[in-house]
């Protein structure tokens, strides 16, 4: 059986729990929509089971197992914390992890109506996260490089999206060129979530209420998270976010804005793939990416601070 032929069902989830964590096998099991590298299942009201699916190795789960218990106690928003580990078996030859459930609705299925509160909340969360990481923290890989080393990915996304969907391609390229020209991060490597986008945060009561999926976690340039000012927050909220965050210089904001443009294109591409029925496509990501790109292209913040 190949990886893509493994059918993950509620019966499989219950069988795995009976084999390795029988005290959890009686909990109600519900599938969670979404996910790509991993598939999620609710276990009762307070837990979830994260199952390796398309990720080629279990390293991202191992990273979360190792570091989320360290980070979670000092973060001001709920994040998933591993509580049990599942090992490969004859029934399911991959790793899985039981984690705490973060309540809320994923932002790609919800919305933020309290923009000032969300800006302050996001800034507070990232201030708490962006502290100097220990020497043994995971290094950056595909995530974390200076924009000048990510131009291949940027171009791949830009070329793959229908030009009419992008609109002003020259303006997008100008934002990216400005990020490429910005100086490197000169501070110490800090903890960075690395993949903040609407499917990786949850909202409640019109504002941010949790952050999930830390598989991209690394130590490095905080600009990779600061792009969330445009990717996650409503129009006009980026300035309040950066005022509340208070630690980003002009070069960091320039890099962050370019990375936000690249993330927006990625979301639009995933949405386009979803509209076309392609594997891994996410129809709800397209509108989120389009709105984020519009916010990135607005004049102002990145060049005036």
PDB file of C-alpha atoms in Angstrom:
ATOM      1  CA  UNK A   1       0.000   0.000   0.000  1.00  0.00           C
ATOM      2  CA  UNK A   2       1.409   3.390  -0.960  1.00  0.00           C
ATOM      3  CA  UNK A   3       1.180   6.466   1.213  1.00  0.00           C
ATOM      4  CA  UNK A   4      -1.586   7.979  -0.877  1.00  0.00           C
ATOM      5  CA  UNK A   5      -3.651   4.739  -0.634  1.00  0.00           C
ATOM      6  CA  UNK A   6      -3.858   4.794   3.158  1.00  0.00           C
ATOM      7  CA  UNK A   7      -7.477   5.581   3.965  1.00  0.00           C
ATOM      8  CA  UNK A   8      -7.756   7.251   7.351  1.00  0.00           C
ATOM      9  CA  UNK A   9     -11.175   6.587   8.855  1.00  0.00           C
ATOM     10  CA  UNK A  10     -12.792   6.914  12.271  1.00  0.00           C
ATOM     11  CA  UNK A  11     -12.559   3.127  12.637  1.00  0.00           C
ATOM     12  CA  UNK A  12      -8.805   3.258  11.996  1.00  0.00           C
ATOM     13  CA  UNK A  13      -8.388   6.057  14.535  1.00  0.00           C
ATOM     14  CA  UNK A  14     -10.277   4.053  17.175  1.00  0.00           C
ATOM     15  CA  UNK A  15      -8.281   0.889  16.406  1.00  0.00           C
ATOM     16  CA  UNK A  16      -4.993   2.761  16.822  1.00  0.00           C
ATOM     17  CA  UNK A  17      -6.134   4.197  20.127  1.00  0.00           C
ATOM     18  CA  UNK A  18      -7.203   0.751  21.355  1.00  0.00           C
ATOM     19  CA  UNK A  19      -3.773  -0.619  20.465  1.00  0.00           C
ATOM     20  CA  UNK A  20      -1.603   2.142  21.939  1.00  0.00           C
ATOM     21  CA  UNK A  21      -3.736   4.352  24.221  1.00  0.00           C
ATOM     22  CA  UNK A  22      -6.800   2.286  25.186  1.00  0.00           C
ATOM     23  CA  UNK A  23      -7.912   4.773  27.848  1.00  0.00           C
ATOM     24  CA  UNK A  24      -8.686   7.255  25.027  1.00  0.00           C
ATOM     25  CA  UNK A  25     -10.481   4.788  22.730  1.00  0.00           C
ATOM     26  CA  UNK A  26     -13.923   5.530  24.168  1.00  0.00           C
ATOM     27  CA  UNK A  27     -13.846   9.230  23.255  1.00  0.00           C
ATOM     28  CA  UNK A  28     -16.086  10.559  20.500  1.00  0.00           C
ATOM     29  CA  UNK A  29     -14.170  10.700  17.199  1.00  0.00           C
ATOM     30  CA  UNK A  30     -14.902  13.387  14.601  1.00  0.00           C
ATOM     31  CA  UNK A  31     -12.968  14.232  11.441  1.00  0.00           C
ATOM     32  CA  UNK A  32     -11.603  17.773  11.133  1.00  0.00           C
ATOM     33  CA  UNK A  33     -11.867  19.242   7.639  1.00  0.00           C
ATOM     34  CA  UNK A  34      -8.711  20.507   5.983  1.00  0.00           C
ATOM     35  CA  UNK A  35      -5.117  19.547   6.510  1.00  0.00           C
ATOM     36  CA  UNK A  36      -2.585  18.444   3.954  1.00  0.00           C
ATOM     37  CA  UNK A  37       0.619  17.104   5.455  1.00  0.00           C
ATOM     38  CA  UNK A  38      -1.353  15.807   8.431  1.00  0.00           C
ATOM     39  CA  UNK A  39      -4.985  14.864   9.009  1.00  0.00           C
ATOM     40  CA  UNK A  40      -6.756  15.830  12.234  1.00  0.00           C
ATOM     41  CA  UNK A  41      -9.465  14.028  14.204  1.00  0.00           C
ATOM     42  CA  UNK A  42     -11.247  15.386  17.276  1.00  0.00           C
ATOM     43  CA  UNK A  43     -11.117  13.136  20.323  1.00  0.00           C
ATOM     44  CA  UNK A  44     -13.881  14.202  22.645  1.00  0.00           C
ATOM     45  CA  UNK A  45     -13.982  17.927  23.434  1.00  0.00           C
ATOM     46  CA  UNK A  46     -10.435  18.578  24.597  1.00  0.00           C
ATOM     47  CA  UNK A  47      -8.085  16.470  22.440  1.00  0.00           C
ATOM     48  CA  UNK A  48      -7.221  15.910  18.787  1.00  0.00           C
ATOM     49  CA  UNK A  49      -5.221  13.271  16.922  1.00  0.00           C
ATOM     50  CA  UNK A  50      -2.746  14.551  14.329  1.00  0.00           C
ATOM     51  CA  UNK A  51      -1.889  11.829  11.795  1.00  0.00           C
ATOM     52  CA  UNK A  52       0.986  11.991   9.345  1.00  0.00           C
ATOM     53  CA  UNK A  53      -0.453  11.776   5.848  1.00  0.00           C
ATOM     54  CA  UNK A  54       1.356  13.516   2.970  1.00  0.00           C
ATOM     55  CA  UNK A  55       4.414  14.698   4.904  1.00  0.00           C
ATOM     56  CA  UNK A  56       7.231  12.442   3.645  1.00  0.00           C
ATOM     57  CA  UNK A  57       8.886  12.211   7.075  1.00  0.00           C
ATOM     58  CA  UNK A  58       7.682  12.513  10.668  1.00  0.00           C
ATOM     59  CA  UNK A  59      10.196  15.264  11.437  1.00  0.00           C
ATOM     60  CA  UNK A  60       7.567  18.019  11.648  1.00  0.00           C
ATOM     61  CA  UNK A  61       5.604  16.060  14.233  1.00  0.00           C
ATOM     62  CA  UNK A  62       8.793  15.305  16.148  1.00  0.00           C
ATOM     63  CA  UNK A  63       9.559  19.023  16.179  1.00  0.00           C
ATOM     64  CA  UNK A  64       6.159  19.828  17.653  1.00  0.00           C
ATOM     65  CA  UNK A  65       6.526  17.050  20.228  1.00  0.00           C
ATOM     66  CA  UNK A  66       9.881  18.413  21.334  1.00  0.00           C
ATOM     67  CA  UNK A  67       9.278  22.140  21.424  1.00  0.00           C
ATOM     68  CA  UNK A  68       5.581  22.940  21.923  1.00  0.00           C
ATOM     69  CA  UNK A  69       5.643  21.865  25.584  1.00  0.00           C
ATOM     70  CA  UNK A  70       8.532  24.325  26.037  1.00  0.00           C
ATOM     71  CA  UNK A  71       6.856  27.235  24.262  1.00  0.00           C
ATOM     72  CA  UNK A  72       3.184  26.819  25.207  1.00  0.00           C
ATOM     73  CA  UNK A  73       3.395  27.921  28.867  1.00  0.00           C
ATOM     74  CA  UNK A  74       4.668  31.413  27.989  1.00  0.00           C
ATOM     75  CA  UNK A  75       2.449  32.110  24.969  1.00  0.00           C
ATOM     76  CA  UNK A  76      -0.650  34.283  25.537  1.00  0.00           C
ATOM     77  CA  UNK A  77      -2.862  32.336  23.119  1.00  0.00           C
ATOM     78  CA  UNK A  78      -3.761  28.631  23.199  1.00  0.00           C
ATOM     79  CA  UNK A  79      -1.568  26.404  21.046  1.00  0.00           C
ATOM     80  CA  UNK A  80      -1.771  22.616  20.592  1.00  0.00           C
ATOM     81  CA  UNK A  81       0.332  20.741  23.149  1.00  0.00           C
ATOM     82  CA  UNK A  82       1.291  17.066  22.641  1.00  0.00           C
ATOM     83  CA  UNK A  83       0.015  14.709  25.350  1.00  0.00           C
ATOM     84  CA  UNK A  84       0.438  11.222  23.824  1.00  0.00           C
ATOM     85  CA  UNK A  85       2.574   9.738  21.035  1.00  0.00           C
ATOM     86  CA  UNK A  86       1.565   7.112  18.489  1.00  0.00           C
ATOM     87  CA  UNK A  87       4.141   4.930  16.786  1.00  0.00           C
ATOM     88  CA  UNK A  88       4.001   3.253  13.337  1.00  0.00           C
ATOM     89  CA  UNK A  89       2.278  -0.112  13.310  1.00  0.00           C
ATOM     90  CA  UNK A  90       0.950  -2.703  10.906  1.00  0.00           C
ATOM     91  CA  UNK A  91      -2.405  -0.910  10.869  1.00  0.00           C
ATOM     92  CA  UNK A  92      -0.880   2.509  10.148  1.00  0.00           C
ATOM     93  CA  UNK A  93       2.816   2.698   9.213  1.00  0.00           C
ATOM     94  CA  UNK A  94       3.241   6.364  10.165  1.00  0.00           C
ATOM     95  CA  UNK A  95       3.482   8.525  13.268  1.00  0.00           C
ATOM     96  CA  UNK A  96       0.613  10.239  15.025  1.00  0.00           C
ATOM     97  CA  UNK A  97       0.282  12.512  18.022  1.00  0.00           C
ATOM     98  CA  UNK A  98      -2.555  13.227  20.436  1.00  0.00           C
ATOM     99  CA  UNK A  99      -2.610  16.952  21.227  1.00  0.00           C
ATOM    100  CA  UNK A 100      -4.767  19.412  23.099  1.00  0.00           C
ATOM    101  CA  UNK A 101      -7.568  20.862  20.972  1.00  0.00           C
ATOM    102  CA  UNK A 102      -7.515  24.609  20.318  1.00  0.00           C
ATOM    103  CA  UNK A 103     -11.145  25.779  20.145  1.00  0.00           C
ATOM    104  CA  UNK A 104     -12.247  28.256  17.509  1.00  0.00           C
ATOM    105  CA  UNK A 105     -12.934  28.437  13.793  1.00  0.00           C
ATOM    106  CA  UNK A 106     -10.062  28.450  11.276  1.00  0.00           C
ATOM    107  CA  UNK A 107      -9.764  31.927   9.796  1.00  0.00           C
ATOM    108  CA  UNK A 108     -10.108  30.623   6.228  1.00  0.00           C
ATOM    109  CA  UNK A 109     -13.649  29.622   7.241  1.00  0.00           C
ATOM    110  CA  UNK A 110     -14.269  32.592   9.539  1.00  0.00           C
ATOM    111  CA  UNK A 111     -13.552  36.300   9.781  1.00  0.00           C
ATOM    112  CA  UNK A 112     -12.122  39.006  12.024  1.00  0.00           C
ATOM    113  CA  UNK A 113     -14.548  41.798  12.891  1.00  0.00           C
ATOM    114  CA  UNK A 114     -12.639  43.264  15.857  1.00  0.00           C
ATOM    115  CA  UNK A 115      -9.565  44.330  13.921  1.00  0.00           C
ATOM    116  CA  UNK A 116      -7.944  46.457  16.651  1.00  0.00           C
ATOM    117  CA  UNK A 117      -8.245  43.649  19.176  1.00  0.00           C
ATOM    118  CA  UNK A 118      -6.892  41.127  16.655  1.00  0.00           C
ATOM    119  CA  UNK A 119      -3.920  43.389  15.838  1.00  0.00           C
ATOM    120  CA  UNK A 120      -3.063  43.784  19.525  1.00  0.00           C
ATOM    121  CA  UNK A 121      -3.566  40.066  20.171  1.00  0.00           C
ATOM    122  CA  UNK A 122      -1.348  39.013  17.284  1.00  0.00           C
ATOM    123  CA  UNK A 123       1.342  41.511  18.310  1.00  0.00           C
ATOM    124  CA  UNK A 124       1.276  40.249  21.873  1.00  0.00           C
ATOM    125  CA  UNK A 125       1.529  36.651  20.766  1.00  0.00           C
ATOM    126  CA  UNK A 126       4.489  37.324  18.486  1.00  0.00           C
ATOM    127  CA  UNK A 127       6.284  39.457  21.073  1.00  0.00           C
ATOM    128  CA  UNK A 128       6.059  36.510  23.454  1.00  0.00           C
ATOM    129  CA  UNK A 129       7.170  34.011  20.805  1.00  0.00           C
ATOM    130  CA  UNK A 130       9.988  36.077  19.271  1.00  0.00           C
ATOM    131  CA  UNK A 131      12.597  35.633  21.978  1.00  0.00           C
ATOM    132  CA  UNK A 132      16.120  34.377  21.432  1.00  0.00           C
ATOM    133  CA  UNK A 133      16.030  30.644  20.782  1.00  0.00           C
ATOM    134  CA  UNK A 134      18.475  28.162  22.325  1.00  0.00           C
ATOM    135  CA  UNK A 135      21.374  26.788  20.299  1.00  0.00           C
ATOM    136  CA  UNK A 136      19.624  23.428  19.867  1.00  0.00           C
ATOM    137  CA  UNK A 137      16.479  24.989  18.351  1.00  0.00           C
ATOM    138  CA  UNK A 138      15.597  23.823  14.829  1.00  0.00           C
ATOM    139  CA  UNK A 139      17.249  25.792  12.055  1.00  0.00           C
ATOM    140  CA  UNK A 140      15.359  27.274   9.140  1.00  0.00           C
ATOM    141  CA  UNK A 141      15.025  25.220   5.968  1.00  0.00           C
ATOM    142  CA  UNK A 142      12.525  26.053   3.215  1.00  0.00           C
ATOM    143  CA  UNK A 143      11.119  28.582   5.659  1.00  0.00           C
ATOM    144  CA  UNK A 144      13.315  31.275   7.128  1.00  0.00           C
ATOM    145  CA  UNK A 145      15.635  32.366   4.337  1.00  0.00           C
ATOM    146  CA  UNK A 146      16.122  35.980   3.276  1.00  0.00           C
ATOM    147  CA  UNK A 147      13.715  36.841   0.428  1.00  0.00           C
ATOM    148  CA  UNK A 148      16.618  37.038  -2.043  1.00  0.00           C
ATOM    149  CA  UNK A 149      17.044  33.286  -1.579  1.00  0.00           C
ATOM    150  CA  UNK A 150      13.330  32.625  -2.099  1.00  0.00           C
ATOM    151  CA  UNK A 151      12.928  34.239  -5.528  1.00  0.00           C
ATOM    152  CA  UNK A 152      12.523  30.846  -7.205  1.00  0.00           C
ATOM    153  CA  UNK A 153       9.473  30.066  -5.105  1.00  0.00           C
ATOM    154  CA  UNK A 154       8.046  33.540  -5.563  1.00  0.00           C
ATOM    155  CA  UNK A 155       8.373  33.241  -9.344  1.00  0.00           C
ATOM    156  CA  UNK A 156       6.882  29.759  -9.336  1.00  0.00           C
ATOM    157  CA  UNK A 157       3.765  30.976  -7.547  1.00  0.00           C
ATOM    158  CA  UNK A 158       3.509  34.124  -9.677  1.00  0.00           C
ATOM    159  CA  UNK A 159       3.777  32.226 -12.956  1.00  0.00           C
ATOM    160  CA  UNK A 160       1.314  29.501 -11.927  1.00  0.00           C
ATOM    161  CA  UNK A 161      -1.580  31.838 -11.111  1.00  0.00           C
ATOM    162  CA  UNK A 162      -3.862  33.174 -13.811  1.00  0.00           C
ATOM    163  CA  UNK A 163      -2.615  36.736 -14.573  1.00  0.00           C
ATOM    164  CA  UNK A 164      -6.129  38.189 -14.386  1.00  0.00           C
ATOM    165  CA  UNK A 165      -6.408  36.915 -10.820  1.00  0.00           C
ATOM    166  CA  UNK A 166      -3.274  38.780  -9.758  1.00  0.00           C
ATOM    167  CA  UNK A 167      -4.050  42.133 -11.334  1.00  0.00           C
ATOM    168  CA  UNK A 168      -1.099  44.516 -11.104  1.00  0.00           C
ATOM    169  CA  UNK A 169       1.813  42.113 -11.551  1.00  0.00           C
ATOM    170  CA  UNK A 170       4.287  45.005 -11.708  1.00  0.00           C
ATOM    171  CA  UNK A 171       3.200  46.215  -8.269  1.00  0.00           C
ATOM    172  CA  UNK A 172       3.603  42.702  -6.841  1.00  0.00           C
ATOM    173  CA  UNK A 173       7.092  42.455  -8.324  1.00  0.00           C
ATOM    174  CA  UNK A 174       7.973  45.857  -6.887  1.00  0.00           C
ATOM    175  CA  UNK A 175       7.037  44.754  -3.372  1.00  0.00           C
ATOM    176  CA  UNK A 176       9.129  41.615  -3.804  1.00  0.00           C
ATOM    177  CA  UNK A 177      12.099  43.537  -5.216  1.00  0.00           C
ATOM    178  CA  UNK A 178      12.004  45.871  -2.221  1.00  0.00           C
ATOM    179  CA  UNK A 179      12.092  42.897   0.145  1.00  0.00           C
ATOM    180  CA  UNK A 180      14.987  41.334  -1.766  1.00  0.00           C
ATOM    181  CA  UNK A 181      16.912  44.620  -1.466  1.00  0.00           C
ATOM    182  CA  UNK A 182      16.309  44.918   2.282  1.00  0.00           C
ATOM    183  CA  UNK A 183      19.215  44.161   4.641  1.00  0.00           C
ATOM    184  CA  UNK A 184      19.534  40.756   6.289  1.00  0.00           C
ATOM    185  CA  UNK A 185      18.272  40.097   9.814  1.00  0.00           C
ATOM    186  CA  UNK A 186      21.125  41.089  12.136  1.00  0.00           C
ATOM    187  CA  UNK A 187      19.622  40.091  15.468  1.00  0.00           C
ATOM    188  CA  UNK A 188      19.931  36.737  17.246  1.00  0.00           C
ATOM    189  CA  UNK A 189      17.833  33.829  15.930  1.00  0.00           C
ATOM    190  CA  UNK A 190      14.428  34.056  17.591  1.00  0.00           C
ATOM    191  CA  UNK A 191      11.605  31.538  17.750  1.00  0.00           C
ATOM    192  CA  UNK A 192       9.453  31.835  14.604  1.00  0.00           C
ATOM    193  CA  UNK A 193       6.195  30.009  13.836  1.00  0.00           C
ATOM    194  CA  UNK A 194       7.077  30.305  10.150  1.00  0.00           C
ATOM    195  CA  UNK A 195       3.737  29.495   8.517  1.00  0.00           C
ATOM    196  CA  UNK A 196       1.101  31.928   9.736  1.00  0.00           C
ATOM    197  CA  UNK A 197      -1.818  31.944   7.310  1.00  0.00           C
ATOM    198  CA  UNK A 198      -5.612  31.773   7.674  1.00  0.00           C
ATOM    199  CA  UNK A 199      -5.781  27.970   8.048  1.00  0.00           C
ATOM    200  CA  UNK A 200      -3.194  28.012  10.852  1.00  0.00           C
ATOM    201  CA  UNK A 201      -4.978  30.389  13.230  1.00  0.00           C
ATOM    202  CA  UNK A 202      -8.427  30.174  14.792  1.00  0.00           C
ATOM    203  CA  UNK A 203     -10.884  32.935  15.617  1.00  0.00           C
ATOM    204  CA  UNK A 204     -13.680  33.361  18.141  1.00  0.00           C
ATOM    205  CA  UNK A 205     -15.928  36.345  18.845  1.00  0.00           C
ATOM    206  CA  UNK A 206     -14.470  38.257  15.903  1.00  0.00           C
ATOM    207  CA  UNK A 207     -10.822  38.107  16.942  1.00  0.00           C
ATOM    208  CA  UNK A 208      -7.826  35.772  17.048  1.00  0.00           C
ATOM    209  CA  UNK A 209      -8.156  33.080  19.716  1.00  0.00           C
ATOM    210  CA  UNK A 210      -5.463  30.486  18.957  1.00  0.00           C
ATOM    211  CA  UNK A 211      -2.520  29.475  16.775  1.00  0.00           C
ATOM    212  CA  UNK A 212      -2.013  25.949  15.409  1.00  0.00           C
ATOM    213  CA  UNK A 213       0.318  23.884  13.203  1.00  0.00           C
ATOM    214  CA  UNK A 214       3.864  24.561  14.365  1.00  0.00           C
ATOM    215  CA  UNK A 215       5.450  22.122  11.923  1.00  0.00           C
ATOM    216  CA  UNK A 216       7.480  24.921  10.299  1.00  0.00           C
ATOM    217  CA  UNK A 217       8.833  26.177  13.657  1.00  0.00           C
ATOM    218  CA  UNK A 218      12.426  27.428  13.459  1.00  0.00           C
ATOM    219  CA  UNK A 219      14.912  29.881  14.941  1.00  0.00           C
ATOM    220  CA  UNK A 220      15.709  32.830  12.709  1.00  0.00           C
ATOM    221  CA  UNK A 221      14.291  36.002  11.143  1.00  0.00           C
ATOM    222  CA  UNK A 222      11.002  37.215  12.701  1.00  0.00           C
ATOM    223  CA  UNK A 223       9.994  38.780   9.362  1.00  0.00           C
ATOM    224  CA  UNK A 224       8.598  35.362   8.434  1.00  0.00           C
ATOM    225  CA  UNK A 225       5.912  35.842  11.071  1.00  0.00           C
ATOM    226  CA  UNK A 226       5.449  39.589  10.760  1.00  0.00           C
ATOM    227  CA  UNK A 227       4.003  39.217   7.275  1.00  0.00           C
ATOM    228  CA  UNK A 228       0.895  38.035   9.133  1.00  0.00           C
ATOM    229  CA  UNK A 229       0.086  41.719   9.641  1.00  0.00           C
ATOM    230  CA  UNK A 230      -1.188  41.661   6.039  1.00  0.00           C
ATOM    231  CA  UNK A 231      -1.986  37.962   5.596  1.00  0.00           C
ATOM    232  CA  UNK A 232      -4.245  37.632   8.653  1.00  0.00           C
ATOM    233  CA  UNK A 233      -5.473  41.055   9.728  1.00  0.00           C
ATOM    234  CA  UNK A 234      -8.186  43.161   8.051  1.00  0.00           C
ATOM    235  CA  UNK A 235      -7.286  46.163   5.902  1.00  0.00           C
ATOM    236  CA  UNK A 236      -5.882  49.050   7.900  1.00  0.00           C
ATOM    237  CA  UNK A 237      -4.801  46.961  10.896  1.00  0.00           C
ATOM    238  CA  UNK A 238      -1.131  46.482   9.950  1.00  0.00           C
ATOM    239  CA  UNK A 239      -0.050  49.875  11.287  1.00  0.00           C
ATOM    240  CA  UNK A 240      -1.659  49.210  14.668  1.00  0.00           C
ATOM    241  CA  UNK A 241      -0.037  45.763  14.730  1.00  0.00           C
ATOM    242  CA  UNK A 242       3.466  47.122  14.155  1.00  0.00           C
ATOM    243  CA  UNK A 243       2.943  49.870  16.735  1.00  0.00           C
ATOM    244  CA  UNK A 244       1.915  47.237  19.289  1.00  0.00           C
ATOM    245  CA  UNK A 245       4.708  44.832  18.311  1.00  0.00           C
ATOM    246  CA  UNK A 246       7.190  47.732  18.625  1.00  0.00           C
ATOM    247  CA  UNK A 247      10.369  45.822  17.740  1.00  0.00           C
ATOM    248  CA  UNK A 248      10.404  45.786  13.915  1.00  0.00           C
ATOM    249  CA  UNK A 249      12.780  48.120  12.094  1.00  0.00           C
ATOM    250  CA  UNK A 250      12.235  49.299   8.521  1.00  0.00           C
ATOM    251  CA  UNK A 251      14.341  46.527   6.964  1.00  0.00           C
ATOM    252  CA  UNK A 252      12.388  43.851   8.830  1.00  0.00           C
ATOM    253  CA  UNK A 253       9.067  45.349   7.754  1.00  0.00           C
ATOM    254  CA  UNK A 254      10.244  45.435   4.126  1.00  0.00           C
ATOM    255  CA  UNK A 255      11.204  41.757   4.262  1.00  0.00           C
ATOM    256  CA  UNK A 256       7.935  40.934   6.003  1.00  0.00           C
ATOM    257  CA  UNK A 257       5.865  42.708   3.360  1.00  0.00           C
ATOM    258  CA  UNK A 258       7.585  40.826   0.541  1.00  0.00           C
ATOM    259  CA  UNK A 259       7.124  37.519   2.352  1.00  0.00           C
ATOM    260  CA  UNK A 260       3.451  38.409   2.851  1.00  0.00           C
ATOM    261  CA  UNK A 261       3.164  38.902  -0.911  1.00  0.00           C
ATOM    262  CA  UNK A 262       4.689  35.480  -1.515  1.00  0.00           C
ATOM    263  CA  UNK A 263       2.394  33.870   1.059  1.00  0.00           C
ATOM    264  CA  UNK A 264      -0.605  35.569  -0.573  1.00  0.00           C
ATOM    265  CA  UNK A 265       0.370  34.124  -3.944  1.00  0.00           C
ATOM    266  CA  UNK A 266       0.748  30.686  -2.388  1.00  0.00           C
ATOM    267  CA  UNK A 267      -2.756  30.910  -0.918  1.00  0.00           C
ATOM    268  CA  UNK A 268      -4.149  32.056  -4.261  1.00  0.00           C
ATOM    269  CA  UNK A 269      -2.446  29.147  -6.029  1.00  0.00           C
ATOM    270  CA  UNK A 270      -3.847  26.636  -3.551  1.00  0.00           C
ATOM    271  CA  UNK A 271      -7.269  28.190  -4.055  1.00  0.00           C
ATOM    272  CA  UNK A 272      -6.890  27.987  -7.835  1.00  0.00           C
ATOM    273  CA  UNK A 273      -5.926  24.325  -7.531  1.00  0.00           C
ATOM    274  CA  UNK A 274      -8.972  23.728  -5.349  1.00  0.00           C
ATOM    275  CA  UNK A 275     -11.266  25.379  -7.889  1.00  0.00           C
ATOM    276  CA  UNK A 276      -9.796  23.086 -10.539  1.00  0.00           C
ATOM    277  CA  UNK A 277     -10.259  19.972  -8.417  1.00  0.00           C
ATOM    278  CA  UNK A 278      -6.522  19.277  -8.195  1.00  0.00           C
ATOM    279  CA  UNK A 279      -5.074  17.193  -5.324  1.00  0.00           C
ATOM    280  CA  UNK A 280      -4.268  19.286  -2.291  1.00  0.00           C
ATOM    281  CA  UNK A 281      -6.210  22.301  -3.536  1.00  0.00           C
ATOM    282  CA  UNK A 282      -8.017  24.465  -0.981  1.00  0.00           C
ATOM    283  CA  UNK A 283     -10.908  26.489  -2.449  1.00  0.00           C
ATOM    284  CA  UNK A 284     -11.282  28.593   0.718  1.00  0.00           C
ATOM    285  CA  UNK A 285      -7.658  29.742   0.514  1.00  0.00           C
ATOM    286  CA  UNK A 286      -8.076  31.602  -2.771  1.00  0.00           C
ATOM    287  CA  UNK A 287     -10.276  34.457  -1.501  1.00  0.00           C
ATOM    288  CA  UNK A 288      -8.090  34.761   1.617  1.00  0.00           C
ATOM    289  CA  UNK A 289      -4.989  35.056  -0.538  1.00  0.00           C
ATOM    290  CA  UNK A 290      -6.574  37.600  -2.874  1.00  0.00           C
ATOM    291  CA  UNK A 291      -7.652  39.792   0.040  1.00  0.00           C
ATOM    292  CA  UNK A 292      -4.206  39.517   1.630  1.00  0.00           C
ATOM    293  CA  UNK A 293      -2.474  40.533  -1.605  1.00  0.00           C
ATOM    294  CA  UNK A 294      -4.739  43.575  -1.871  1.00  0.00           C
ATOM    295  CA  UNK A 295      -3.679  44.597   1.627  1.00  0.00           C
ATOM    296  CA  UNK A 296       0.007  44.079   0.805  1.00  0.00           C
ATOM    297  CA  UNK A 297      -0.264  46.352  -2.218  1.00  0.00           C
ATOM    298  CA  UNK A 298      -1.816  49.261  -0.338  1.00  0.00           C
ATOM    299  CA  UNK A 299       0.532  52.226  -0.049  1.00  0.00           C
ATOM    300  CA  UNK A 300       2.028  53.241   3.230  1.00  0.00           C
ATOM    301  CA  UNK A 301       3.438  51.317   6.111  1.00  0.00           C
ATOM    302  CA  UNK A 302       6.454  49.489   4.755  1.00  0.00           C
ATOM    303  CA  UNK A 303       8.078  52.620   3.301  1.00  0.00           C
ATOM    304  CA  UNK A 304       7.137  55.229   5.885  1.00  0.00           C
ATOM    305  CA  UNK A 305       8.264  53.770   9.214  1.00  0.00           C
TER     306      UNK A 305
END
